[in-house]
């Protein structure tokens, strides 16, 4: 460092080399500012309709959700001011946890500051030394990092391959076992074979950690989890349009998280406004309005890809440059669908990742469907 601002020396050279490498590989990325209140807005100043949001039901701008956040700020201020175990716990946190427990049919729930922090906390708390954690190879990065931080041994099974999972569990019979899987996978929008996985966990007395972050259209895990020790993980930032994450399950399991999950213990509590917003959204989701929003969303999925189970619709194009060019072509047409490339997805599977929302208008989805058809037809020529 020469003048307090310009880096120099070995570390500066190393950082420059890594950044140059990213550029050379075509993997340089930077945030793009989206000025919007809903799907339509301005991306770096250009008018677009976004098909890249996880706001599946459009609740980030629902008047009741916004009003709940405003009232929470008036009562408790903008931040919690401490971790939950010090002085950061507010009545709204308790209300939200009670409502989440009711919604999932579990004894208790524990709220974390983010979905990422939830997976880190759950997997490190239950992933003790001597435990084997079996993880689907396409699980979310937060699960991957949680297993890396845990002191348990980790075995990765082939994507949704129940036979491979069964082989791993059988080979480790008698050990403490944990199986962790997304319910809906975030890049392909496919669904885990939960009934078969739950049966394996039942048979081998394994704890099932189930991440339901993207399961806005189901399936409902509750009937399939009977007789299984399970921790259900979810997020407050997608379907519920707020911020945060949660774990739900048996009361003793939740007490263990409160006492052993470092990403819960050693961080400031979720801001009361976000907890209040999530609580208001949860009540909408489980009422008649929520049913109507899911029906609308389901209709958009059927319009774009009939029979697909989720609002995450991948258009796999293969080469990175092909996916990037397709994304730029859509952007020129006022449609924002980002290209997803390695390392987020495997080499050779670069894609457009479309995410649909009940907040879209029918005309938006019509435009997207026509534009994607034209792209696919052009690529096949």
mmCIF file of C-alpha atoms in Angstrom:
data_model
loop_
_atom_site.group_PDB
_atom_site.id
_atom_site.type_symbol
_atom_site.label_atom_id
_atom_site.label_comp_id
_atom_site.label_asym_id
_atom_site.label_seq_id
_atom_site.Cartn_x
_atom_site.Cartn_y
_atom_site.Cartn_z
ATOM 1 C CA UNK A 1 0.000 0.000 0.000
ATOM 2 C CA UNK A 2 1.661 3.259 -1.101
ATOM 3 C CA UNK A 3 -0.754 6.078 -0.383
ATOM 4 C CA UNK A 4 -3.480 4.515 1.751
ATOM 5 C CA UNK A 5 -5.745 3.782 -1.201
ATOM 6 C CA UNK A 6 -3.801 2.124 -4.034
ATOM 7 C CA UNK A 7 -2.905 -1.513 -3.295
ATOM 8 C CA UNK A 8 0.570 -2.774 -4.106
ATOM 9 C CA UNK A 9 2.683 -5.786 -3.309
ATOM 10 C CA UNK A 10 2.086 -9.530 -3.507
ATOM 11 C CA UNK A 11 -1.571 -9.450 -2.547
ATOM 12 C CA UNK A 12 -2.370 -6.729 -5.062
ATOM 13 C CA UNK A 13 -0.740 -8.805 -7.798
ATOM 14 C CA UNK A 14 -2.612 -11.935 -6.701
ATOM 15 C CA UNK A 15 -5.979 -10.153 -6.721
ATOM 16 C CA UNK A 16 -5.264 -8.642 -10.137
ATOM 17 C CA UNK A 17 -4.355 -12.083 -11.509
ATOM 18 C CA UNK A 18 -7.570 -13.617 -10.213
ATOM 19 C CA UNK A 19 -9.701 -10.814 -11.634
ATOM 20 C CA UNK A 20 -7.905 -11.067 -14.986
ATOM 21 C CA UNK A 21 -8.592 -14.788 -14.948
ATOM 22 C CA UNK A 22 -12.292 -14.241 -14.367
ATOM 23 C CA UNK A 23 -12.437 -11.794 -17.271
ATOM 24 C CA UNK A 24 -10.534 -14.171 -19.550
ATOM 25 C CA UNK A 25 -12.935 -17.012 -18.709
ATOM 26 C CA UNK A 26 -15.949 -14.786 -19.408
ATOM 27 C CA UNK A 27 -17.088 -15.054 -15.806
ATOM 28 C CA UNK A 28 -16.680 -11.458 -14.695
ATOM 29 C CA UNK A 29 -19.827 -10.242 -12.934
ATOM 30 C CA UNK A 30 -21.011 -7.045 -11.300
ATOM 31 C CA UNK A 31 -24.312 -5.958 -9.733
ATOM 32 C CA UNK A 32 -26.811 -4.326 -12.085
ATOM 33 C CA UNK A 33 -29.085 -1.765 -10.514
ATOM 34 C CA UNK A 34 -32.790 -2.520 -10.926
ATOM 35 C CA UNK A 35 -34.988 0.437 -9.959
ATOM 36 C CA UNK A 36 -38.399 -1.129 -9.594
ATOM 37 C CA UNK A 37 -41.390 -1.824 -7.392
ATOM 38 C CA UNK A 38 -42.493 -5.081 -8.939
ATOM 39 C CA UNK A 39 -41.488 -6.840 -12.171
ATOM 40 C CA UNK A 40 -41.425 -3.687 -14.307
ATOM 41 C CA UNK A 41 -38.705 -1.122 -13.787
ATOM 42 C CA UNK A 42 -35.417 0.247 -15.056
ATOM 43 C CA UNK A 43 -32.281 -1.911 -15.275
ATOM 44 C CA UNK A 44 -29.272 0.398 -15.414
ATOM 45 C CA UNK A 45 -31.698 3.025 -16.693
ATOM 46 C CA UNK A 46 -33.273 0.805 -19.393
ATOM 47 C CA UNK A 47 -37.010 -0.035 -19.121
ATOM 48 C CA UNK A 48 -37.483 -3.789 -18.672
ATOM 49 C CA UNK A 49 -39.782 -6.430 -17.288
ATOM 50 C CA UNK A 50 -37.835 -8.717 -14.980
ATOM 51 C CA UNK A 51 -38.166 -12.491 -15.028
ATOM 52 C CA UNK A 52 -35.353 -12.908 -12.511
ATOM 53 C CA UNK A 53 -36.979 -12.337 -9.116
ATOM 54 C CA UNK A 54 -37.808 -14.788 -6.328
ATOM 55 C CA UNK A 55 -40.808 -12.652 -5.332
ATOM 56 C CA UNK A 56 -43.064 -15.481 -6.489
ATOM 57 C CA UNK A 57 -46.385 -14.113 -5.229
ATOM 58 C CA UNK A 58 -45.593 -10.413 -5.567
ATOM 59 C CA UNK A 59 -45.879 -9.823 -1.822
ATOM 60 C CA UNK A 60 -42.911 -7.440 -1.566
ATOM 61 C CA UNK A 61 -45.254 -4.633 -2.575
ATOM 62 C CA UNK A 62 -48.501 -5.884 -1.018
ATOM 63 C CA UNK A 63 -50.105 -3.007 0.950
ATOM 64 C CA UNK A 64 -50.730 -5.132 4.059
ATOM 65 C CA UNK A 65 -47.134 -6.354 4.103
ATOM 66 C CA UNK A 66 -45.726 -2.832 3.682
ATOM 67 C CA UNK A 67 -48.081 -1.471 6.345
ATOM 68 C CA UNK A 68 -46.983 -4.163 8.829
ATOM 69 C CA UNK A 69 -43.342 -3.210 8.289
ATOM 70 C CA UNK A 70 -44.096 0.492 8.746
ATOM 71 C CA UNK A 71 -45.987 -0.141 11.982
ATOM 72 C CA UNK A 72 -43.129 -2.273 13.302
ATOM 73 C CA UNK A 73 -40.647 0.533 12.626
ATOM 74 C CA UNK A 74 -42.874 2.987 14.456
ATOM 75 C CA UNK A 75 -43.043 0.666 17.478
ATOM 76 C CA UNK A 76 -39.558 -0.889 17.618
ATOM 77 C CA UNK A 77 -37.305 1.110 15.277
ATOM 78 C CA UNK A 78 -35.287 -0.050 12.300
ATOM 79 C CA UNK A 79 -33.058 -2.644 13.963
ATOM 80 C CA UNK A 80 -33.209 -5.203 16.758
ATOM 81 C CA UNK A 81 -30.048 -3.855 18.371
ATOM 82 C CA UNK A 82 -28.717 -7.177 19.629
ATOM 83 C CA UNK A 83 -28.786 -10.928 19.083
ATOM 84 C CA UNK A 84 -31.897 -12.874 20.039
ATOM 85 C CA UNK A 85 -30.291 -14.292 23.198
ATOM 86 C CA UNK A 86 -29.243 -10.866 24.483
ATOM 87 C CA UNK A 87 -31.902 -8.143 24.024
ATOM 88 C CA UNK A 88 -32.771 -8.499 20.331
ATOM 89 C CA UNK A 89 -35.916 -10.596 20.675
ATOM 90 C CA UNK A 90 -39.183 -8.690 20.176
ATOM 91 C CA UNK A 91 -42.801 -9.849 20.496
ATOM 92 C CA UNK A 92 -43.072 -9.915 16.695
ATOM 93 C CA UNK A 93 -40.316 -12.550 16.515
ATOM 94 C CA UNK A 94 -42.306 -14.760 18.875
ATOM 95 C CA UNK A 95 -45.496 -14.208 16.866
ATOM 96 C CA UNK A 96 -43.756 -15.039 13.614
ATOM 97 C CA UNK A 97 -42.215 -18.226 15.012
ATOM 98 C CA UNK A 98 -45.580 -19.355 16.384
ATOM 99 C CA UNK A 99 -47.249 -18.696 13.009
ATOM 100 C CA UNK A 100 -44.496 -20.546 11.129
ATOM 101 C CA UNK A 101 -44.895 -23.540 13.439
ATOM 102 C CA UNK A 102 -48.640 -23.579 12.763
ATOM 103 C CA UNK A 103 -48.144 -23.205 9.020
ATOM 104 C CA UNK A 104 -45.702 -26.118 8.844
ATOM 105 C CA UNK A 105 -47.509 -28.307 11.370
ATOM 106 C CA UNK A 106 -44.405 -28.392 13.556
ATOM 107 C CA UNK A 107 -44.032 -27.970 17.310
ATOM 108 C CA UNK A 108 -41.753 -24.953 17.079
ATOM 109 C CA UNK A 109 -39.901 -22.692 14.669
ATOM 110 C CA UNK A 110 -36.781 -20.553 15.012
ATOM 111 C CA UNK A 111 -36.151 -17.466 12.869
ATOM 112 C CA UNK A 112 -32.689 -16.596 11.531
ATOM 113 C CA UNK A 113 -31.476 -13.369 9.840
ATOM 114 C CA UNK A 114 -31.343 -15.069 6.416
ATOM 115 C CA UNK A 115 -32.044 -18.362 4.692
ATOM 116 C CA UNK A 116 -28.302 -18.799 4.147
ATOM 117 C CA UNK A 117 -27.675 -18.367 7.872
ATOM 118 C CA UNK A 118 -30.416 -20.901 8.604
ATOM 119 C CA UNK A 119 -28.744 -23.668 6.629
ATOM 120 C CA UNK A 120 -25.359 -22.837 8.137
ATOM 121 C CA UNK A 121 -26.859 -22.982 11.623
ATOM 122 C CA UNK A 122 -28.872 -26.169 11.145
ATOM 123 C CA UNK A 123 -26.135 -28.173 9.451
ATOM 124 C CA UNK A 124 -23.368 -27.145 11.836
ATOM 125 C CA UNK A 125 -25.559 -27.766 14.888
ATOM 126 C CA UNK A 126 -26.613 -31.256 13.810
ATOM 127 C CA UNK A 127 -23.448 -32.146 11.882
ATOM 128 C CA UNK A 128 -21.412 -33.274 14.866
ATOM 129 C CA UNK A 129 -18.174 -35.278 14.635
ATOM 130 C CA UNK A 130 -19.002 -38.897 13.920
ATOM 131 C CA UNK A 131 -22.082 -37.964 11.883
ATOM 132 C CA UNK A 132 -22.414 -38.630 8.155
ATOM 133 C CA UNK A 133 -24.290 -35.983 6.143
ATOM 134 C CA UNK A 134 -25.633 -37.158 2.763
ATOM 135 C CA UNK A 135 -26.262 -34.195 0.448
ATOM 136 C CA UNK A 136 -27.759 -33.976 -3.057
ATOM 137 C CA UNK A 137 -25.121 -32.804 -5.540
ATOM 138 C CA UNK A 138 -27.306 -29.907 -6.751
ATOM 139 C CA UNK A 139 -28.222 -28.551 -3.325
ATOM 140 C CA UNK A 140 -28.080 -24.790 -2.834
ATOM 141 C CA UNK A 141 -24.766 -23.121 -1.999
ATOM 142 C CA UNK A 142 -25.953 -22.433 1.560
ATOM 143 C CA UNK A 143 -26.343 -26.188 2.100
ATOM 144 C CA UNK A 144 -22.957 -26.864 0.526
ATOM 145 C CA UNK A 145 -21.297 -24.302 2.782
ATOM 146 C CA UNK A 146 -23.180 -25.605 5.823
ATOM 147 C CA UNK A 147 -21.865 -29.106 5.215
ATOM 148 C CA UNK A 148 -18.339 -27.754 4.728
ATOM 149 C CA UNK A 149 -18.475 -25.911 8.044
ATOM 150 C CA UNK A 150 -19.973 -28.851 9.934
ATOM 151 C CA UNK A 151 -17.626 -31.208 11.721
ATOM 152 C CA UNK A 152 -19.395 -34.185 10.198
ATOM 153 C CA UNK A 153 -18.244 -36.347 7.322
ATOM 154 C CA UNK A 154 -20.041 -35.498 4.059
ATOM 155 C CA UNK A 155 -21.111 -37.795 1.224
ATOM 156 C CA UNK A 156 -22.593 -36.272 -1.933
ATOM 157 C CA UNK A 157 -25.176 -38.369 -3.772
ATOM 158 C CA UNK A 158 -26.115 -38.038 -7.420
ATOM 159 C CA UNK A 159 -28.923 -35.598 -8.108
ATOM 160 C CA UNK A 160 -32.312 -37.018 -6.982
ATOM 161 C CA UNK A 161 -30.794 -40.519 -7.200
ATOM 162 C CA UNK A 162 -32.626 -42.425 -4.478
ATOM 163 C CA UNK A 163 -30.726 -45.654 -5.177
ATOM 164 C CA UNK A 164 -27.379 -43.923 -4.690
ATOM 165 C CA UNK A 165 -28.627 -42.388 -1.441
ATOM 166 C CA UNK A 166 -29.887 -45.793 -0.275
ATOM 167 C CA UNK A 167 -26.462 -47.312 -0.965
ATOM 168 C CA UNK A 168 -24.722 -44.622 1.102
ATOM 169 C CA UNK A 169 -27.120 -45.027 4.015
ATOM 170 C CA UNK A 170 -26.896 -48.809 3.971
ATOM 171 C CA UNK A 171 -23.101 -48.719 3.879
ATOM 172 C CA UNK A 172 -23.118 -46.504 6.983
ATOM 173 C CA UNK A 173 -25.788 -48.274 9.011
ATOM 174 C CA UNK A 174 -25.369 -47.728 12.729
ATOM 175 C CA UNK A 175 -23.874 -44.261 12.379
ATOM 176 C CA UNK A 176 -25.598 -40.969 13.106
ATOM 177 C CA UNK A 177 -27.014 -40.030 9.718
ATOM 178 C CA UNK A 178 -28.332 -36.784 8.233
ATOM 179 C CA UNK A 179 -29.875 -36.421 4.772
ATOM 180 C CA UNK A 180 -30.161 -32.889 3.393
ATOM 181 C CA UNK A 181 -31.935 -31.885 0.209
ATOM 182 C CA UNK A 182 -33.685 -28.991 -1.425
ATOM 183 C CA UNK A 183 -37.354 -29.710 -2.018
ATOM 184 C CA UNK A 184 -37.336 -27.561 -5.170
ATOM 185 C CA UNK A 185 -33.942 -27.087 -6.794
ATOM 186 C CA UNK A 186 -33.125 -23.488 -7.558
ATOM 187 C CA UNK A 187 -31.495 -23.804 -10.982
ATOM 188 C CA UNK A 188 -33.567 -26.548 -12.654
ATOM 189 C CA UNK A 189 -36.892 -26.043 -10.914
ATOM 190 C CA UNK A 190 -37.267 -29.800 -10.426
ATOM 191 C CA UNK A 191 -38.596 -31.457 -7.271
ATOM 192 C CA UNK A 192 -36.874 -33.924 -4.944
ATOM 193 C CA UNK A 193 -38.444 -37.410 -4.687
ATOM 194 C CA UNK A 194 -39.432 -36.622 -1.119
ATOM 195 C CA UNK A 195 -41.629 -39.634 -0.414
ATOM 196 C CA UNK A 196 -38.801 -42.046 -1.294
ATOM 197 C CA UNK A 197 -36.188 -39.999 0.593
ATOM 198 C CA UNK A 198 -38.416 -39.820 3.668
ATOM 199 C CA UNK A 199 -38.884 -43.599 3.583
ATOM 200 C CA UNK A 200 -35.107 -44.090 3.511
ATOM 201 C CA UNK A 201 -34.711 -41.739 6.473
ATOM 202 C CA UNK A 202 -37.425 -43.642 8.334
ATOM 203 C CA UNK A 203 -35.733 -46.974 7.634
ATOM 204 C CA UNK A 204 -32.222 -45.827 8.610
ATOM 205 C CA UNK A 205 -33.244 -43.517 11.477
ATOM 206 C CA UNK A 206 -31.675 -40.570 9.668
ATOM 207 C CA UNK A 207 -32.464 -36.928 10.341
ATOM 208 C CA UNK A 208 -33.919 -35.248 7.252
ATOM 209 C CA UNK A 209 -33.086 -31.578 6.681
ATOM 210 C CA UNK A 210 -35.462 -30.294 4.011
ATOM 211 C CA UNK A 211 -34.946 -26.871 2.399
ATOM 212 C CA UNK A 212 -38.294 -25.574 1.135
ATOM 213 C CA UNK A 213 -37.117 -22.120 0.037
ATOM 214 C CA UNK A 214 -38.532 -22.352 -3.514
ATOM 215 C CA UNK A 215 -41.566 -24.572 -2.842
ATOM 216 C CA UNK A 216 -44.214 -21.898 -3.428
ATOM 217 C CA UNK A 217 -46.353 -24.296 -5.489
ATOM 218 C CA UNK A 218 -45.681 -27.309 -3.275
ATOM 219 C CA UNK A 219 -45.603 -30.175 -2.794
ATOM 220 C CA UNK A 220 -46.742 -30.182 0.842
ATOM 221 C CA UNK A 221 -44.115 -32.163 2.762
ATOM 222 C CA UNK A 222 -46.192 -32.791 5.895
ATOM 223 C CA UNK A 223 -47.956 -36.017 4.807
ATOM 224 C CA UNK A 224 -44.658 -37.503 3.613
ATOM 225 C CA UNK A 225 -42.762 -36.715 6.825
ATOM 226 C CA UNK A 226 -44.870 -38.769 9.217
ATOM 227 C CA UNK A 227 -42.596 -40.798 11.481
ATOM 228 C CA UNK A 228 -39.435 -39.042 10.256
ATOM 229 C CA UNK A 229 -37.144 -36.918 12.408
ATOM 230 C CA UNK A 230 -37.045 -33.780 10.270
ATOM 231 C CA UNK A 231 -36.016 -30.149 10.309
ATOM 232 C CA UNK A 232 -37.827 -28.050 7.729
ATOM 233 C CA UNK A 233 -35.882 -25.021 6.506
ATOM 234 C CA UNK A 234 -37.452 -22.093 4.700
ATOM 235 C CA UNK A 235 -36.894 -18.499 3.765
ATOM 236 C CA UNK A 236 -38.842 -15.324 4.417
ATOM 237 C CA UNK A 237 -37.350 -13.570 1.385
ATOM 238 C CA UNK A 238 -38.988 -15.385 -1.532
ATOM 239 C CA UNK A 239 -42.633 -16.440 -1.254
ATOM 240 C CA UNK A 240 -43.083 -14.151 1.774
ATOM 241 C CA UNK A 241 -41.381 -11.147 0.185
ATOM 242 C CA UNK A 242 -39.431 -10.041 3.253
ATOM 243 C CA UNK A 243 -36.013 -11.063 4.626
ATOM 244 C CA UNK A 244 -34.824 -13.888 6.849
ATOM 245 C CA UNK A 245 -35.012 -17.638 7.206
ATOM 246 C CA UNK A 246 -36.434 -20.196 9.590
ATOM 247 C CA UNK A 247 -36.157 -23.762 10.777
ATOM 248 C CA UNK A 248 -39.183 -25.699 12.016
ATOM 249 C CA UNK A 249 -39.445 -29.057 13.727
ATOM 250 C CA UNK A 250 -39.713 -30.788 17.104
ATOM 251 C CA UNK A 251 -39.340 -28.449 20.078
ATOM 252 C CA UNK A 252 -36.129 -30.074 21.404
ATOM 253 C CA UNK A 253 -34.521 -29.750 17.956
ATOM 254 C CA UNK A 254 -35.349 -26.042 17.901
ATOM 255 C CA UNK A 255 -33.969 -25.603 21.421
ATOM 256 C CA UNK A 256 -30.719 -27.181 20.216
ATOM 257 C CA UNK A 257 -30.516 -24.603 17.431
ATOM 258 C CA UNK A 258 -31.043 -21.750 19.879
ATOM 259 C CA UNK A 259 -28.172 -23.081 21.967
ATOM 260 C CA UNK A 260 -25.737 -24.416 19.345
ATOM 261 C CA UNK A 261 -26.364 -22.700 15.975
ATOM 262 C CA UNK A 262 -23.645 -20.076 15.752
ATOM 263 C CA UNK A 263 -25.359 -18.185 12.906
ATOM 264 C CA UNK A 264 -28.305 -17.672 15.284
ATOM 265 C CA UNK A 265 -26.404 -16.990 18.500
ATOM 266 C CA UNK A 266 -23.694 -14.637 17.287
ATOM 267 C CA UNK A 267 -25.554 -12.232 15.014
ATOM 268 C CA UNK A 268 -28.023 -9.408 15.422
ATOM 269 C CA UNK A 269 -31.649 -10.496 15.289
ATOM 270 C CA UNK A 270 -33.825 -10.048 12.229
ATOM 271 C CA UNK A 271 -35.069 -6.422 12.084
ATOM 272 C CA UNK A 272 -38.596 -6.169 13.526
ATOM 273 C CA UNK A 273 -39.896 -4.643 10.293
ATOM 274 C CA UNK A 274 -38.850 -7.717 8.316
ATOM 275 C CA UNK A 275 -40.353 -10.040 10.916
ATOM 276 C CA UNK A 276 -43.626 -8.094 10.802
ATOM 277 C CA UNK A 277 -43.663 -8.063 7.005
ATOM 278 C CA UNK A 278 -43.077 -11.830 6.886
ATOM 279 C CA UNK A 279 -45.831 -12.410 9.448
ATOM 280 C CA UNK A 280 -48.328 -10.374 7.412
ATOM 281 C CA UNK A 281 -47.286 -12.173 4.223
ATOM 282 C CA UNK A 282 -47.596 -15.581 5.880
ATOM 283 C CA UNK A 283 -51.193 -14.820 6.815
ATOM 284 C CA UNK A 284 -51.933 -13.803 3.230
ATOM 285 C CA UNK A 285 -50.287 -16.935 1.811
ATOM 286 C CA UNK A 286 -52.421 -19.202 3.975
ATOM 287 C CA UNK A 287 -55.679 -17.428 3.197
ATOM 288 C CA UNK A 288 -57.991 -17.114 0.205
ATOM 289 C CA UNK A 289 -55.832 -14.419 -1.401
ATOM 290 C CA UNK A 290 -52.840 -16.710 -1.257
ATOM 291 C CA UNK A 291 -54.807 -19.448 -3.005
ATOM 292 C CA UNK A 292 -55.729 -17.004 -5.771
ATOM 293 C CA UNK A 293 -52.115 -15.835 -6.183
ATOM 294 C CA UNK A 294 -50.851 -19.416 -6.457
ATOM 295 C CA UNK A 295 -53.533 -20.197 -9.027
ATOM 296 C CA UNK A 296 -52.442 -17.199 -11.076
ATOM 297 C CA UNK A 297 -48.797 -18.236 -10.819
ATOM 298 C CA UNK A 298 -49.603 -21.835 -11.741
ATOM 299 C CA UNK A 299 -51.379 -20.529 -14.842
ATOM 300 C CA UNK A 300 -48.286 -18.632 -15.944
ATOM 301 C CA UNK A 301 -46.135 -21.747 -15.528
ATOM 302 C CA UNK A 302 -48.567 -23.756 -17.659
ATOM 303 C CA UNK A 303 -48.503 -21.012 -20.284
ATOM 304 C CA UNK A 304 -44.717 -21.045 -20.511
ATOM 305 C CA UNK A 305 -43.978 -24.765 -19.970
ATOM 306 C CA UNK A 306 -47.012 -27.016 -19.517
ATOM 307 C CA UNK A 307 -46.636 -29.594 -16.780
ATOM 308 C CA UNK A 308 -43.537 -28.023 -15.208
ATOM 309 C CA UNK A 309 -43.893 -28.231 -11.407
ATOM 310 C CA UNK A 310 -42.436 -24.886 -10.317
ATOM 311 C CA UNK A 311 -42.091 -21.221 -11.360
ATOM 312 C CA UNK A 312 -38.356 -21.750 -11.996
ATOM 313 C CA UNK A 313 -38.179 -22.535 -15.711
ATOM 314 C CA UNK A 314 -34.673 -23.240 -17.082
ATOM 315 C CA UNK A 315 -33.845 -22.835 -20.756
ATOM 316 C CA UNK A 316 -30.597 -24.797 -21.034
ATOM 317 C CA UNK A 317 -28.452 -23.564 -23.937
ATOM 318 C CA UNK A 318 -25.099 -25.221 -23.206
ATOM 319 C CA UNK A 319 -22.230 -22.862 -23.959
ATOM 320 C CA UNK A 320 -21.698 -19.817 -21.760
ATOM 321 C CA UNK A 321 -21.440 -17.427 -24.701
ATOM 322 C CA UNK A 322 -24.730 -18.744 -26.121
ATOM 323 C CA UNK A 323 -26.554 -18.119 -22.849
ATOM 324 C CA UNK A 324 -25.054 -14.641 -22.488
ATOM 325 C CA UNK A 325 -26.000 -13.727 -26.080
ATOM 326 C CA UNK A 326 -29.558 -14.980 -25.541
ATOM 327 C CA UNK A 327 -29.891 -12.933 -22.356
ATOM 328 C CA UNK A 328 -28.650 -9.808 -24.144
ATOM 329 C CA UNK A 329 -31.079 -10.403 -27.022
ATOM 330 C CA UNK A 330 -33.984 -10.588 -24.590
ATOM 331 C CA UNK A 331 -32.753 -7.494 -22.794
ATOM 332 C CA UNK A 332 -32.735 -5.587 -26.072
ATOM 333 C CA UNK A 333 -36.414 -6.554 -26.292
ATOM 334 C CA UNK A 334 -37.089 -5.206 -22.792
ATOM 335 C CA UNK A 335 -37.092 -8.599 -21.029
ATOM 336 C CA UNK A 336 -34.593 -9.257 -18.234
ATOM 337 C CA UNK A 337 -33.691 -12.961 -17.953
ATOM 338 C CA UNK A 338 -30.117 -13.405 -16.674
ATOM 339 C CA UNK A 339 -27.727 -15.983 -18.054
ATOM 340 C CA UNK A 340 -26.655 -18.507 -15.433
ATOM 341 C CA UNK A 341 -23.143 -19.848 -15.991
ATOM 342 C CA UNK A 342 -20.471 -21.872 -14.210
ATOM 343 C CA UNK A 343 -19.663 -22.085 -11.379
ATOM 344 C CA UNK A 344 -23.344 -21.653 -10.490
ATOM 345 C CA UNK A 345 -24.207 -24.490 -12.874
ATOM 346 C CA UNK A 346 -22.066 -27.249 -14.355
ATOM 347 C CA UNK A 347 -19.959 -26.544 -17.461
ATOM 348 C CA UNK A 348 -21.934 -27.141 -20.624
ATOM 349 C CA UNK A 349 -25.278 -26.399 -18.939
ATOM 350 C CA UNK A 350 -25.343 -22.593 -19.092
ATOM 351 C CA UNK A 351 -28.885 -21.386 -19.317
ATOM 352 C CA UNK A 352 -31.497 -18.728 -19.071
ATOM 353 C CA UNK A 353 -33.219 -19.046 -15.705
ATOM 354 C CA UNK A 354 -36.768 -17.754 -15.942
ATOM 355 C CA UNK A 355 -38.618 -17.096 -12.701
ATOM 356 C CA UNK A 356 -42.293 -16.303 -12.880
ATOM 357 C CA UNK A 357 -44.317 -14.239 -10.416
ATOM 358 C CA UNK A 358 -47.994 -13.724 -9.758
ATOM 359 C CA UNK A 359 -47.122 -10.010 -10.053
ATOM 360 C CA UNK A 360 -46.496 -10.399 -13.788
ATOM 361 C CA UNK A 361 -49.199 -9.366 -16.216
ATOM 362 C CA UNK A 362 -50.503 -11.869 -18.800
ATOM 363 C CA UNK A 363 -49.091 -9.687 -21.576
ATOM 364 C CA UNK A 364 -45.620 -9.907 -19.967
ATOM 365 C CA UNK A 365 -45.699 -13.699 -20.083
ATOM 366 C CA UNK A 366 -47.033 -13.648 -23.665
ATOM 367 C CA UNK A 367 -44.075 -11.472 -24.717
ATOM 368 C CA UNK A 368 -41.600 -13.730 -22.969
ATOM 369 C CA UNK A 369 -43.060 -16.907 -24.460
ATOM 370 C CA UNK A 370 -42.886 -15.464 -27.963
ATOM 371 C CA UNK A 371 -39.340 -14.197 -27.493
ATOM 372 C CA UNK A 372 -38.116 -17.536 -26.115
ATOM 373 C CA UNK A 373 -39.763 -19.429 -28.981
ATOM 374 C CA UNK A 374 -37.975 -17.190 -31.467
ATOM 375 C CA UNK A 375 -34.642 -17.712 -29.691
ATOM 376 C CA UNK A 376 -34.994 -21.482 -29.579
ATOM 377 C CA UNK A 377 -36.069 -21.594 -33.229
ATOM 378 C CA UNK A 378 -33.087 -19.461 -34.216
ATOM 379 C CA UNK A 379 -30.686 -21.662 -32.247
ATOM 380 C CA UNK A 380 -31.960 -24.812 -33.921
ATOM 381 C CA UNK A 381 -31.358 -23.485 -37.456
#
